[in-house]
Amino acid sequence: LQANCVSVPIAGALPLHCLVATTNISKGSSLLRSTISPGELDWHAAQVEKRYKEKIAELKIYVSMVQPPFPEADSLGTFHAINREYPGLRVLHGDPEVLAIDGFLTDQECDDLIESATSRLVECVTKNPRTGEVEVDEDRTSTNANIARSEVPAIVAKLTELAKCDERQLESLQILHYTQGQQFKSHTDGFRGPATACGFVNSGRLATIFCYLNTVEHGGSTIFNKLGLEIRPRKGMAVVHFPQALGLEEDARTEHTGAEAVDDKWLLTTWVWKHFRSDERYT
């Protein structure tokens, strides 16, 4: 399968995006998004804004009704400091930072996590911010399983060493499984200010760490929509980004998408919170 379109942010109407065809697409064909450079992304965004100026102006009105503006990037302050000396750490994007480590998990660790999670997989759920109820997550169509930290002490040690955090700052370890057609729509992982969830009270997610558990040839990329960055899943590779600043402001620039899977995709994910966990049921 070859990429035939790109996702372009609609200036002034974020988080809305539009799909722009990069080649002729036959009726009934699957849409497969590609990544482009920031310069090309800006060019496409300018063309979309020029061609659909009136419609975008109307969209901006509706978006402003339901979504208060994100803080400006230069007002976000500082971010959580991870271990810059961790072996193999490299920069995929500078501002905001997206970091990676190849071989963070061994092949055996990846295989063991998949085997352990396979029999426990359930639908992904999320907490409804309006009702407080836990509901099936319509934006994330994969299945997942929680892994107790006590089951994988060596992996927890790696995570805390990399993140320079206490184990009590780590959210539950999740194993995610995507099969053909499943995806995770655009999101940042962060909250707009302090949040109470997952055993943490009035806190926030300072860092996201996810690790691919298998190499994926087709589909399933992680796409940072506003950065022109696409990450192809490679077995054992860890990715780190920072959805909230230390002041708990959400960084909208970290918006990313789990592209629709073609081949199976497995990954481990967790988040580093600002404060210690207060509810031990989430250990």
PDB file of C-alpha atoms in Angstrom:
ATOM      1  CA  LEU A   1       0.000   0.000   0.000  1.00  0.00           C
ATOM      2  CA  GLN A   2       1.275   3.456  -0.923  1.00  0.00           C
ATOM      3  CA  ALA A   3       0.495   6.708   0.872  1.00  0.00           C
ATOM      4  CA  ASN A   4      -2.022   8.829  -1.034  1.00  0.00           C
ATOM      5  CA  CYS A   5      -2.860  11.738   1.287  1.00  0.00           C
ATOM      6  CA  VAL A   6      -1.582  13.933   4.106  1.00  0.00           C
ATOM      7  CA  SER A   7      -3.270  15.280   7.235  1.00  0.00           C
ATOM      8  CA  VAL A   8      -3.162  19.090   7.309  1.00  0.00           C
ATOM      9  CA  PRO A   9      -4.066  21.168  10.397  1.00  0.00           C
ATOM     10  CA  ILE A  10      -6.687  23.865   9.778  1.00  0.00           C
ATOM     11  CA  ALA A  11      -5.204  27.118  11.048  1.00  0.00           C
ATOM     12  CA  GLY A  12      -7.432  28.761  13.655  1.00  0.00           C
ATOM     13  CA  ALA A  13      -9.754  25.763  13.855  1.00  0.00           C
ATOM     14  CA  LEU A  14      -7.539  23.231  15.630  1.00  0.00           C
ATOM     15  CA  PRO A  15      -7.818  20.421  16.524  1.00  0.00           C
ATOM     16  CA  LEU A  16      -9.642  20.034  13.189  1.00  0.00           C
ATOM     17  CA  HIS A  17      -7.595  18.669  10.281  1.00  0.00           C
ATOM     18  CA  CYS A  18      -8.359  17.970   6.652  1.00  0.00           C
ATOM     19  CA  LEU A  19      -7.068  15.222   4.396  1.00  0.00           C
ATOM     20  CA  VAL A  20      -5.358  16.443   1.230  1.00  0.00           C
ATOM     21  CA  ALA A  21      -4.871  13.995  -1.623  1.00  0.00           C
ATOM     22  CA  THR A  22      -1.302  13.679  -2.896  1.00  0.00           C
ATOM     23  CA  THR A  23      -2.258  11.536  -5.886  1.00  0.00           C
ATOM     24  CA  ASN A  24      -5.389  10.509  -7.776  1.00  0.00           C
ATOM     25  CA  ILE A  25      -7.509   8.291  -5.514  1.00  0.00           C
ATOM     26  CA  SER A  26      -9.978   5.850  -7.008  1.00  0.00           C
ATOM     27  CA  LYS A  27     -13.436   5.523  -5.494  1.00  0.00           C
ATOM     28  CA  GLY A  28     -13.426   2.899  -2.753  1.00  0.00           C
ATOM     29  CA  SER A  29      -9.656   3.019  -2.222  1.00  0.00           C
ATOM     30  CA  SER A  30      -8.247   3.045   1.299  1.00  0.00           C
ATOM     31  CA  LEU A  31      -6.774   6.302   2.544  1.00  0.00           C
ATOM     32  CA  LEU A  32      -3.189   5.959   3.776  1.00  0.00           C
ATOM     33  CA  ARG A  33      -1.601   9.043   5.252  1.00  0.00           C
ATOM     34  CA  SER A  34       2.000  10.008   4.670  1.00  0.00           C
ATOM     35  CA  THR A  35       4.332  12.394   6.477  1.00  0.00           C
ATOM     36  CA  ILE A  36       5.812  15.538   4.946  1.00  0.00           C
ATOM     37  CA  SER A  37       8.311  18.146   6.014  1.00  0.00           C
ATOM     38  CA  PRO A  38       7.149  21.132   8.132  1.00  0.00           C
ATOM     39  CA  GLY A  39       7.696  23.409   5.106  1.00  0.00           C
ATOM     40  CA  GLU A  40       5.478  21.279   2.874  1.00  0.00           C
ATOM     41  CA  LEU A  41       2.873  21.066   5.638  1.00  0.00           C
ATOM     42  CA  ASP A  42       2.785  24.876   5.897  1.00  0.00           C
ATOM     43  CA  TRP A  43       2.387  25.163   2.115  1.00  0.00           C
ATOM     44  CA  HIS A  44      -0.566  22.753   2.065  1.00  0.00           C
ATOM     45  CA  ALA A  45      -2.160  24.546   5.044  1.00  0.00           C
ATOM     46  CA  ALA A  46      -1.861  27.891   3.243  1.00  0.00           C
ATOM     47  CA  GLN A  47      -3.468  26.456   0.100  1.00  0.00           C
ATOM     48  CA  VAL A  48      -6.349  24.963   2.081  1.00  0.00           C
ATOM     49  CA  GLU A  49      -6.921  28.238   3.939  1.00  0.00           C
ATOM     50  CA  LYS A  50      -6.892  30.189   0.653  1.00  0.00           C
ATOM     51  CA  ARG A  51      -9.260  27.871  -1.195  1.00  0.00           C
ATOM     52  CA  TYR A  52     -11.745  27.289   1.633  1.00  0.00           C
ATOM     53  CA  LYS A  53     -11.486  30.652   3.389  1.00  0.00           C
ATOM     54  CA  GLU A  54     -15.213  31.183   3.979  1.00  0.00           C
ATOM     55  CA  LYS A  55     -15.889  27.640   5.204  1.00  0.00           C
ATOM     56  CA  ILE A  56     -12.897  27.766   7.556  1.00  0.00           C
ATOM     57  CA  ALA A  57     -14.082  31.081   8.989  1.00  0.00           C
ATOM     58  CA  GLU A  58     -17.371  29.392   9.862  1.00  0.00           C
ATOM     59  CA  LEU A  59     -15.571  26.408  11.403  1.00  0.00           C
ATOM     60  CA  LYS A  60     -13.523  28.750  13.600  1.00  0.00           C
ATOM     61  CA  ILE A  61     -16.727  30.139  15.117  1.00  0.00           C
ATOM     62  CA  TYR A  62     -18.022  26.700  16.063  1.00  0.00           C
ATOM     63  CA  VAL A  63     -14.653  25.550  17.422  1.00  0.00           C
ATOM     64  CA  SER A  64     -14.366  28.645  19.620  1.00  0.00           C
ATOM     65  CA  MET A  65     -17.777  27.868  21.113  1.00  0.00           C
ATOM     66  CA  VAL A  66     -16.751  24.477  22.459  1.00  0.00           C
ATOM     67  CA  GLN A  67     -13.023  24.822  23.028  1.00  0.00           C
ATOM     68  CA  PRO A  68     -11.145  27.565  24.889  1.00  0.00           C
ATOM     69  CA  PRO A  69      -7.819  28.560  23.321  1.00  0.00           C
ATOM     70  CA  PHE A  70      -4.645  26.632  24.148  1.00  0.00           C
ATOM     71  CA  PRO A  71      -1.850  28.606  25.817  1.00  0.00           C
ATOM     72  CA  GLU A  72       0.780  29.964  23.447  1.00  0.00           C
ATOM     73  CA  ALA A  73       3.924  27.847  23.141  1.00  0.00           C
ATOM     74  CA  ASP A  74       6.152  30.550  24.634  1.00  0.00           C
ATOM     75  CA  SER A  75       3.936  30.760  27.743  1.00  0.00           C
ATOM     76  CA  LEU A  76       4.171  27.089  28.642  1.00  0.00           C
ATOM     77  CA  GLY A  77       7.236  27.391  30.885  1.00  0.00           C
ATOM     78  CA  THR A  78       9.572  24.470  31.553  1.00  0.00           C
ATOM     79  CA  PHE A  79       9.064  20.751  31.085  1.00  0.00           C
ATOM     80  CA  HIS A  80      10.007  17.646  33.051  1.00  0.00           C
ATOM     81  CA  ALA A  81      13.726  16.861  32.885  1.00  0.00           C
ATOM     82  CA  ILE A  82      14.495  13.267  31.960  1.00  0.00           C
ATOM     83  CA  ASN A  83      17.850  11.463  32.055  1.00  0.00           C
ATOM     84  CA  ARG A  84      19.814  13.001  29.180  1.00  0.00           C
ATOM     85  CA  GLU A  85      22.614  10.477  29.704  1.00  0.00           C
ATOM     86  CA  TYR A  86      20.426   7.450  29.044  1.00  0.00           C
ATOM     87  CA  PRO A  87      22.250   5.272  26.466  1.00  0.00           C
ATOM     88  CA  GLY A  88      21.028   5.718  22.900  1.00  0.00           C
ATOM     89  CA  LEU A  89      18.793   8.715  23.589  1.00  0.00           C
ATOM     90  CA  ARG A  90      18.296  10.748  20.406  1.00  0.00           C
ATOM     91  CA  VAL A  91      16.181  13.702  19.326  1.00  0.00           C
ATOM     92  CA  LEU A  92      13.472  13.249  16.693  1.00  0.00           C
ATOM     93  CA  HIS A  93      12.110  16.784  17.065  1.00  0.00           C
ATOM     94  CA  GLY A  94      13.501  19.751  18.958  1.00  0.00           C
ATOM     95  CA  ASP A  95      10.686  22.085  20.018  1.00  0.00           C
ATOM     96  CA  PRO A  96       8.555  20.519  21.319  1.00  0.00           C
ATOM     97  CA  GLU A  97      10.890  17.657  22.086  1.00  0.00           C
ATOM     98  CA  VAL A  98      10.149  14.167  20.838  1.00  0.00           C
ATOM     99  CA  LEU A  99      12.884  11.706  21.831  1.00  0.00           C
ATOM    100  CA  ALA A 100      13.607   8.071  20.977  1.00  0.00           C
ATOM    101  CA  ILE A 101      15.760   5.165  22.120  1.00  0.00           C
ATOM    102  CA  ASP A 102      16.266   2.168  19.859  1.00  0.00           C
ATOM    103  CA  GLY A 103      16.424  -1.150  21.705  1.00  0.00           C
ATOM    104  CA  PHE A 104      15.024   0.274  24.955  1.00  0.00           C
ATOM    105  CA  LEU A 105      13.274  -3.063  25.455  1.00  0.00           C
ATOM    106  CA  THR A 106      14.926  -6.346  24.480  1.00  0.00           C
ATOM    107  CA  ASP A 107      13.265  -8.686  21.994  1.00  0.00           C
ATOM    108  CA  GLN A 108      12.566 -11.106  24.852  1.00  0.00           C
ATOM    109  CA  GLU A 109      10.937  -8.400  26.967  1.00  0.00           C
ATOM    110  CA  CYS A 110       8.711  -7.438  24.026  1.00  0.00           C
ATOM    111  CA  ASP A 111       7.696 -11.041  23.373  1.00  0.00           C
ATOM    112  CA  ASP A 112       6.992 -11.695  27.060  1.00  0.00           C
ATOM    113  CA  LEU A 113       4.785  -8.600  27.347  1.00  0.00           C
ATOM    114  CA  ILE A 114       2.713  -9.621  24.323  1.00  0.00           C
ATOM    115  CA  GLU A 115       2.326 -13.162  25.644  1.00  0.00           C
ATOM    116  CA  SER A 116       1.324 -11.898  29.096  1.00  0.00           C
ATOM    117  CA  ALA A 117      -1.241  -9.433  27.734  1.00  0.00           C
ATOM    118  CA  THR A 118      -2.888 -11.576  25.066  1.00  0.00           C
ATOM    119  CA  SER A 119      -5.359 -13.328  27.364  1.00  0.00           C
ATOM    120  CA  ARG A 120      -6.248 -10.116  29.252  1.00  0.00           C
ATOM    121  CA  LEU A 121      -7.167  -7.779  26.390  1.00  0.00           C
ATOM    122  CA  VAL A 122     -10.328  -5.698  26.776  1.00  0.00           C
ATOM    123  CA  GLU A 123     -11.832  -2.671  25.041  1.00  0.00           C
ATOM    124  CA  CYS A 124     -10.121   0.635  25.772  1.00  0.00           C
ATOM    125  CA  VAL A 125     -12.049   2.922  28.121  1.00  0.00           C
ATOM    126  CA  THR A 126     -11.821   6.573  29.112  1.00  0.00           C
ATOM    127  CA  LYS A 127     -13.278   8.817  31.825  1.00  0.00           C
ATOM    128  CA  ASN A 128     -16.004  11.119  30.523  1.00  0.00           C
ATOM    129  CA  PRO A 129     -14.966  14.623  31.682  1.00  0.00           C
ATOM    130  CA  ARG A 130     -18.602  15.761  31.866  1.00  0.00           C
ATOM    131  CA  THR A 131     -20.176  12.852  33.738  1.00  0.00           C
ATOM    132  CA  GLY A 132     -17.169  11.300  35.478  1.00  0.00           C
ATOM    133  CA  GLU A 133     -18.285   7.898  34.180  1.00  0.00           C
ATOM    134  CA  VAL A 134     -15.849   5.392  32.650  1.00  0.00           C
ATOM    135  CA  GLU A 135     -16.930   4.645  29.075  1.00  0.00           C
ATOM    136  CA  VAL A 136     -15.665   2.803  26.001  1.00  0.00           C
ATOM    137  CA  ASP A 137     -13.167   5.081  24.247  1.00  0.00           C
ATOM    138  CA  GLU A 138     -14.555   5.799  20.778  1.00  0.00           C
ATOM    139  CA  ASP A 139     -11.346   7.593  19.757  1.00  0.00           C
ATOM    140  CA  ARG A 140      -9.137   4.584  20.497  1.00  0.00           C
ATOM    141  CA  THR A 141     -10.463   1.422  18.903  1.00  0.00           C
ATOM    142  CA  SER A 142      -7.673  -0.917  19.990  1.00  0.00           C
ATOM    143  CA  THR A 143      -7.804  -3.352  22.891  1.00  0.00           C
ATOM    144  CA  ASN A 144      -5.595  -3.070  25.950  1.00  0.00           C
ATOM    145  CA  ALA A 145      -4.415  -4.875  29.072  1.00  0.00           C
ATOM    146  CA  ASN A 146      -2.931  -3.460  32.263  1.00  0.00           C
ATOM    147  CA  ILE A 147       0.291  -5.035  33.505  1.00  0.00           C
ATOM    148  CA  ALA A 148       1.106  -4.783  37.208  1.00  0.00           C
ATOM    149  CA  ARG A 149       4.459  -3.127  37.847  1.00  0.00           C
ATOM    150  CA  SER A 150       5.331  -5.992  40.191  1.00  0.00           C
ATOM    151  CA  GLU A 151       5.256  -8.357  37.189  1.00  0.00           C
ATOM    152  CA  VAL A 152       7.959  -6.431  35.294  1.00  0.00           C
ATOM    153  CA  PRO A 153      10.378  -4.886  37.828  1.00  0.00           C
ATOM    154  CA  ALA A 154      13.256  -4.708  35.340  1.00  0.00           C
ATOM    155  CA  ILE A 155      11.146  -2.688  32.870  1.00  0.00           C
ATOM    156  CA  VAL A 156       9.905  -0.392  35.648  1.00  0.00           C
ATOM    157  CA  ALA A 157      13.546   0.214  36.625  1.00  0.00           C
ATOM    158  CA  LYS A 158      14.345   1.207  33.026  1.00  0.00           C
ATOM    159  CA  LEU A 159      11.374   3.559  32.889  1.00  0.00           C
ATOM    160  CA  THR A 160      12.195   5.339  36.154  1.00  0.00           C
ATOM    161  CA  GLU A 161      15.872   5.637  35.214  1.00  0.00           C
ATOM    162  CA  LEU A 162      14.985   7.177  31.860  1.00  0.00           C
ATOM    163  CA  ALA A 163      12.296   9.481  33.250  1.00  0.00           C
ATOM    164  CA  LYS A 164      14.207  10.411  36.440  1.00  0.00           C
ATOM    165  CA  CYS A 165      11.085   9.796  38.448  1.00  0.00           C
ATOM    166  CA  ASP A 166       9.806   7.774  41.376  1.00  0.00           C
ATOM    167  CA  GLU A 167       7.868   4.587  40.631  1.00  0.00           C
ATOM    168  CA  ARG A 168       4.898   6.220  42.377  1.00  0.00           C
ATOM    169  CA  GLN A 169       4.728   8.784  39.557  1.00  0.00           C
ATOM    170  CA  LEU A 170       4.147   6.122  36.899  1.00  0.00           C
ATOM    171  CA  GLU A 171       0.645   5.438  35.672  1.00  0.00           C
ATOM    172  CA  SER A 172      -0.448   1.829  35.156  1.00  0.00           C
ATOM    173  CA  LEU A 173       1.499   0.092  32.408  1.00  0.00           C
ATOM    174  CA  GLN A 174      -0.764  -0.547  29.431  1.00  0.00           C
ATOM    175  CA  ILE A 175      -0.265  -2.992  26.588  1.00  0.00           C
ATOM    176  CA  LEU A 176      -2.156  -1.892  23.476  1.00  0.00           C
ATOM    177  CA  HIS A 177      -3.018  -4.128  20.538  1.00  0.00           C
ATOM    178  CA  TYR A 178      -4.160  -2.723  17.187  1.00  0.00           C
ATOM    179  CA  THR A 179      -5.499  -4.985  14.457  1.00  0.00           C
ATOM    180  CA  GLN A 180      -6.386  -4.044  10.876  1.00  0.00           C
ATOM    181  CA  GLY A 181      -8.550  -0.919  10.733  1.00  0.00           C
ATOM    182  CA  GLN A 182      -8.044   0.080  14.370  1.00  0.00           C
ATOM    183  CA  GLN A 183      -6.587   3.479  15.270  1.00  0.00           C
ATOM    184  CA  PHE A 184      -6.215   6.175  17.920  1.00  0.00           C
ATOM    185  CA  LYS A 185      -7.545   9.553  16.817  1.00  0.00           C
ATOM    186  CA  SER A 186      -5.665  12.820  17.409  1.00  0.00           C
ATOM    187  CA  HIS A 187      -4.863  13.558  21.052  1.00  0.00           C
ATOM    188  CA  THR A 188      -2.054  14.987  23.193  1.00  0.00           C
ATOM    189  CA  ASP A 189      -2.159  12.620  26.248  1.00  0.00           C
ATOM    190  CA  GLY A 190      -2.376  15.719  28.460  1.00  0.00           C
ATOM    191  CA  PHE A 191      -5.094  17.618  30.297  1.00  0.00           C
ATOM    192  CA  ARG A 192      -5.972  21.304  30.378  1.00  0.00           C
ATOM    193  CA  GLY A 193      -4.720  21.944  33.868  1.00  0.00           C
ATOM    194  CA  PRO A 194      -4.797  19.693  36.961  1.00  0.00           C
ATOM    195  CA  ALA A 195      -6.740  16.440  36.641  1.00  0.00           C
ATOM    196  CA  THR A 196      -7.829  13.628  38.943  1.00  0.00           C
ATOM    197  CA  ALA A 197      -7.573  10.237  37.257  1.00  0.00           C
ATOM    198  CA  CYS A 198      -5.779   6.883  37.328  1.00  0.00           C
ATOM    199  CA  GLY A 199      -4.980   7.122  41.039  1.00  0.00           C
ATOM    200  CA  PHE A 200      -3.600  10.681  40.883  1.00  0.00           C
ATOM    201  CA  VAL A 201      -5.284  13.760  42.395  1.00  0.00           C
ATOM    202  CA  ASN A 202      -5.016  17.328  41.043  1.00  0.00           C
ATOM    203  CA  SER A 203      -1.973  16.401  38.998  1.00  0.00           C
ATOM    204  CA  GLY A 204      -1.009  16.009  35.344  1.00  0.00           C
ATOM    205  CA  ARG A 205       0.943  13.956  32.833  1.00  0.00           C
ATOM    206  CA  LEU A 206       4.394  15.482  32.414  1.00  0.00           C
ATOM    207  CA  ALA A 207       5.767  12.825  30.060  1.00  0.00           C
ATOM    208  CA  THR A 208       4.529  10.034  27.842  1.00  0.00           C
ATOM    209  CA  ILE A 209       6.716   6.971  27.270  1.00  0.00           C
ATOM    210  CA  PHE A 210       5.604   4.349  24.781  1.00  0.00           C
ATOM    211  CA  CYS A 211       7.523   1.380  23.402  1.00  0.00           C
ATOM    212  CA  TYR A 212       6.778  -0.577  20.263  1.00  0.00           C
ATOM    213  CA  LEU A 213       6.667  -4.317  20.921  1.00  0.00           C
ATOM    214  CA  ASN A 214       6.826  -5.396  17.281  1.00  0.00           C
ATOM    215  CA  THR A 215       8.049  -4.021  13.970  1.00  0.00           C
ATOM    216  CA  VAL A 216       5.193  -2.951  11.696  1.00  0.00           C
ATOM    217  CA  GLU A 217       5.668  -2.898   7.924  1.00  0.00           C
ATOM    218  CA  HIS A 218       2.328  -1.407   6.874  1.00  0.00           C
ATOM    219  CA  GLY A 219       0.155   1.160   8.643  1.00  0.00           C
ATOM    220  CA  GLY A 220       0.137   1.938  12.359  1.00  0.00           C
ATOM    221  CA  SER A 221       2.584   4.850  12.352  1.00  0.00           C
ATOM    222  CA  THR A 222       2.569   7.411  15.142  1.00  0.00           C
ATOM    223  CA  ILE A 223       2.054  10.794  13.471  1.00  0.00           C
ATOM    224  CA  PHE A 224       2.686  14.081  15.267  1.00  0.00           C
ATOM    225  CA  ASN A 225       0.239  16.077  13.181  1.00  0.00           C
ATOM    226  CA  LYS A 226       1.594  19.580  13.804  1.00  0.00           C
ATOM    227  CA  LEU A 227       5.266  18.649  13.568  1.00  0.00           C
ATOM    228  CA  GLY A 228       5.332  16.826  10.245  1.00  0.00           C
ATOM    229  CA  LEU A 229       6.787  13.843  12.103  1.00  0.00           C
ATOM    230  CA  GLU A 230       5.913  10.224  11.393  1.00  0.00           C
ATOM    231  CA  ILE A 231       7.406   7.411  13.479  1.00  0.00           C
ATOM    232  CA  ARG A 232       7.363   3.895  12.087  1.00  0.00           C
ATOM    233  CA  PRO A 233       7.035   1.186  14.773  1.00  0.00           C
ATOM    234  CA  ARG A 234      10.257  -0.762  15.381  1.00  0.00           C
ATOM    235  CA  LYS A 235      10.461  -3.544  17.940  1.00  0.00           C
ATOM    236  CA  GLY A 236      11.959  -2.381  21.244  1.00  0.00           C
ATOM    237  CA  MET A 237      12.023   1.329  20.348  1.00  0.00           C
ATOM    238  CA  ALA A 238      10.879   3.815  23.011  1.00  0.00           C
ATOM    239  CA  VAL A 239       9.460   7.269  22.263  1.00  0.00           C
ATOM    240  CA  VAL A 240       9.165  10.101  24.791  1.00  0.00           C
ATOM    241  CA  HIS A 241       7.261  13.379  24.555  1.00  0.00           C
ATOM    242  CA  PHE A 242       5.911  15.950  27.010  1.00  0.00           C
ATOM    243  CA  PRO A 243       2.144  16.635  26.862  1.00  0.00           C
ATOM    244  CA  GLN A 244       2.091  19.065  29.809  1.00  0.00           C
ATOM    245  CA  ALA A 245       4.536  21.601  31.209  1.00  0.00           C
ATOM    246  CA  LEU A 246       5.495  21.653  34.890  1.00  0.00           C
ATOM    247  CA  GLY A 247       2.739  24.231  35.444  1.00  0.00           C
ATOM    248  CA  LEU A 248       0.315  21.632  33.999  1.00  0.00           C
ATOM    249  CA  GLU A 249      -0.456  23.655  30.875  1.00  0.00           C
ATOM    250  CA  GLU A 250      -1.291  21.336  27.980  1.00  0.00           C
ATOM    251  CA  ASP A 251       1.056  21.573  24.992  1.00  0.00           C
ATOM    252  CA  ALA A 252      -1.199  21.336  21.927  1.00  0.00           C
ATOM    253  CA  ARG A 253       1.853  20.924  19.700  1.00  0.00           C
ATOM    254  CA  THR A 254       2.209  17.328  20.940  1.00  0.00           C
ATOM    255  CA  GLU A 255      -1.064  16.288  19.293  1.00  0.00           C
ATOM    256  CA  HIS A 256      -0.495  12.926  17.634  1.00  0.00           C
ATOM    257  CA  THR A 257      -2.417  10.129  15.969  1.00  0.00           C
ATOM    258  CA  GLY A 258      -2.090   6.371  15.989  1.00  0.00           C
ATOM    259  CA  ALA A 259      -2.634   5.829  12.269  1.00  0.00           C
ATOM    260  CA  GLU A 260      -5.003   3.124  11.119  1.00  0.00           C
ATOM    261  CA  ALA A 261      -3.372  -0.289  11.427  1.00  0.00           C
ATOM    262  CA  VAL A 262      -2.857  -2.583   8.470  1.00  0.00           C
ATOM    263  CA  ASP A 263      -0.556  -5.097  10.141  1.00  0.00           C
ATOM    264  CA  ASP A 264      -0.934  -5.956  13.833  1.00  0.00           C
ATOM    265  CA  LYS A 265       0.711  -3.448  16.186  1.00  0.00           C
ATOM    266  CA  TRP A 266       1.623  -3.942  19.839  1.00  0.00           C
ATOM    267  CA  LEU A 267       2.989  -1.350  22.235  1.00  0.00           C
ATOM    268  CA  LEU A 268       3.602  -0.620  25.884  1.00  0.00           C
ATOM    269  CA  THR A 269       2.689   2.822  27.173  1.00  0.00           C
ATOM    270  CA  THR A 270       2.792   4.710  30.460  1.00  0.00           C
ATOM    271  CA  TRP A 271       2.805   8.294  31.692  1.00  0.00           C
ATOM    272  CA  VAL A 272       4.861  10.199  34.260  1.00  0.00           C
ATOM    273  CA  TRP A 273       2.676  12.327  36.560  1.00  0.00           C
ATOM    274  CA  LYS A 274       3.796  15.405  38.470  1.00  0.00           C
ATOM    275  CA  HIS A 275       2.762  14.056  41.892  1.00  0.00           C
ATOM    276  CA  PHE A 276       2.831  10.679  43.587  1.00  0.00           C
ATOM    277  CA  ARG A 277      -0.054   8.263  43.130  1.00  0.00           C
ATOM    278  CA  SER A 278      -2.521   8.489  46.028  1.00  0.00           C
ATOM    279  CA  ASP A 279      -4.712   5.466  45.261  1.00  0.00           C
ATOM    280  CA  GLU A 280      -2.805   2.184  45.516  1.00  0.00           C
ATOM    281  CA  ARG A 281      -5.524   0.281  43.689  1.00  0.00           C
ATOM    282  CA  TYR A 282      -3.789   1.501  40.530  1.00  0.00           C
ATOM    283  CA  THR A 283      -0.445  -0.175  41.274  1.00  0.00           C
TER     284      THR A 283
END
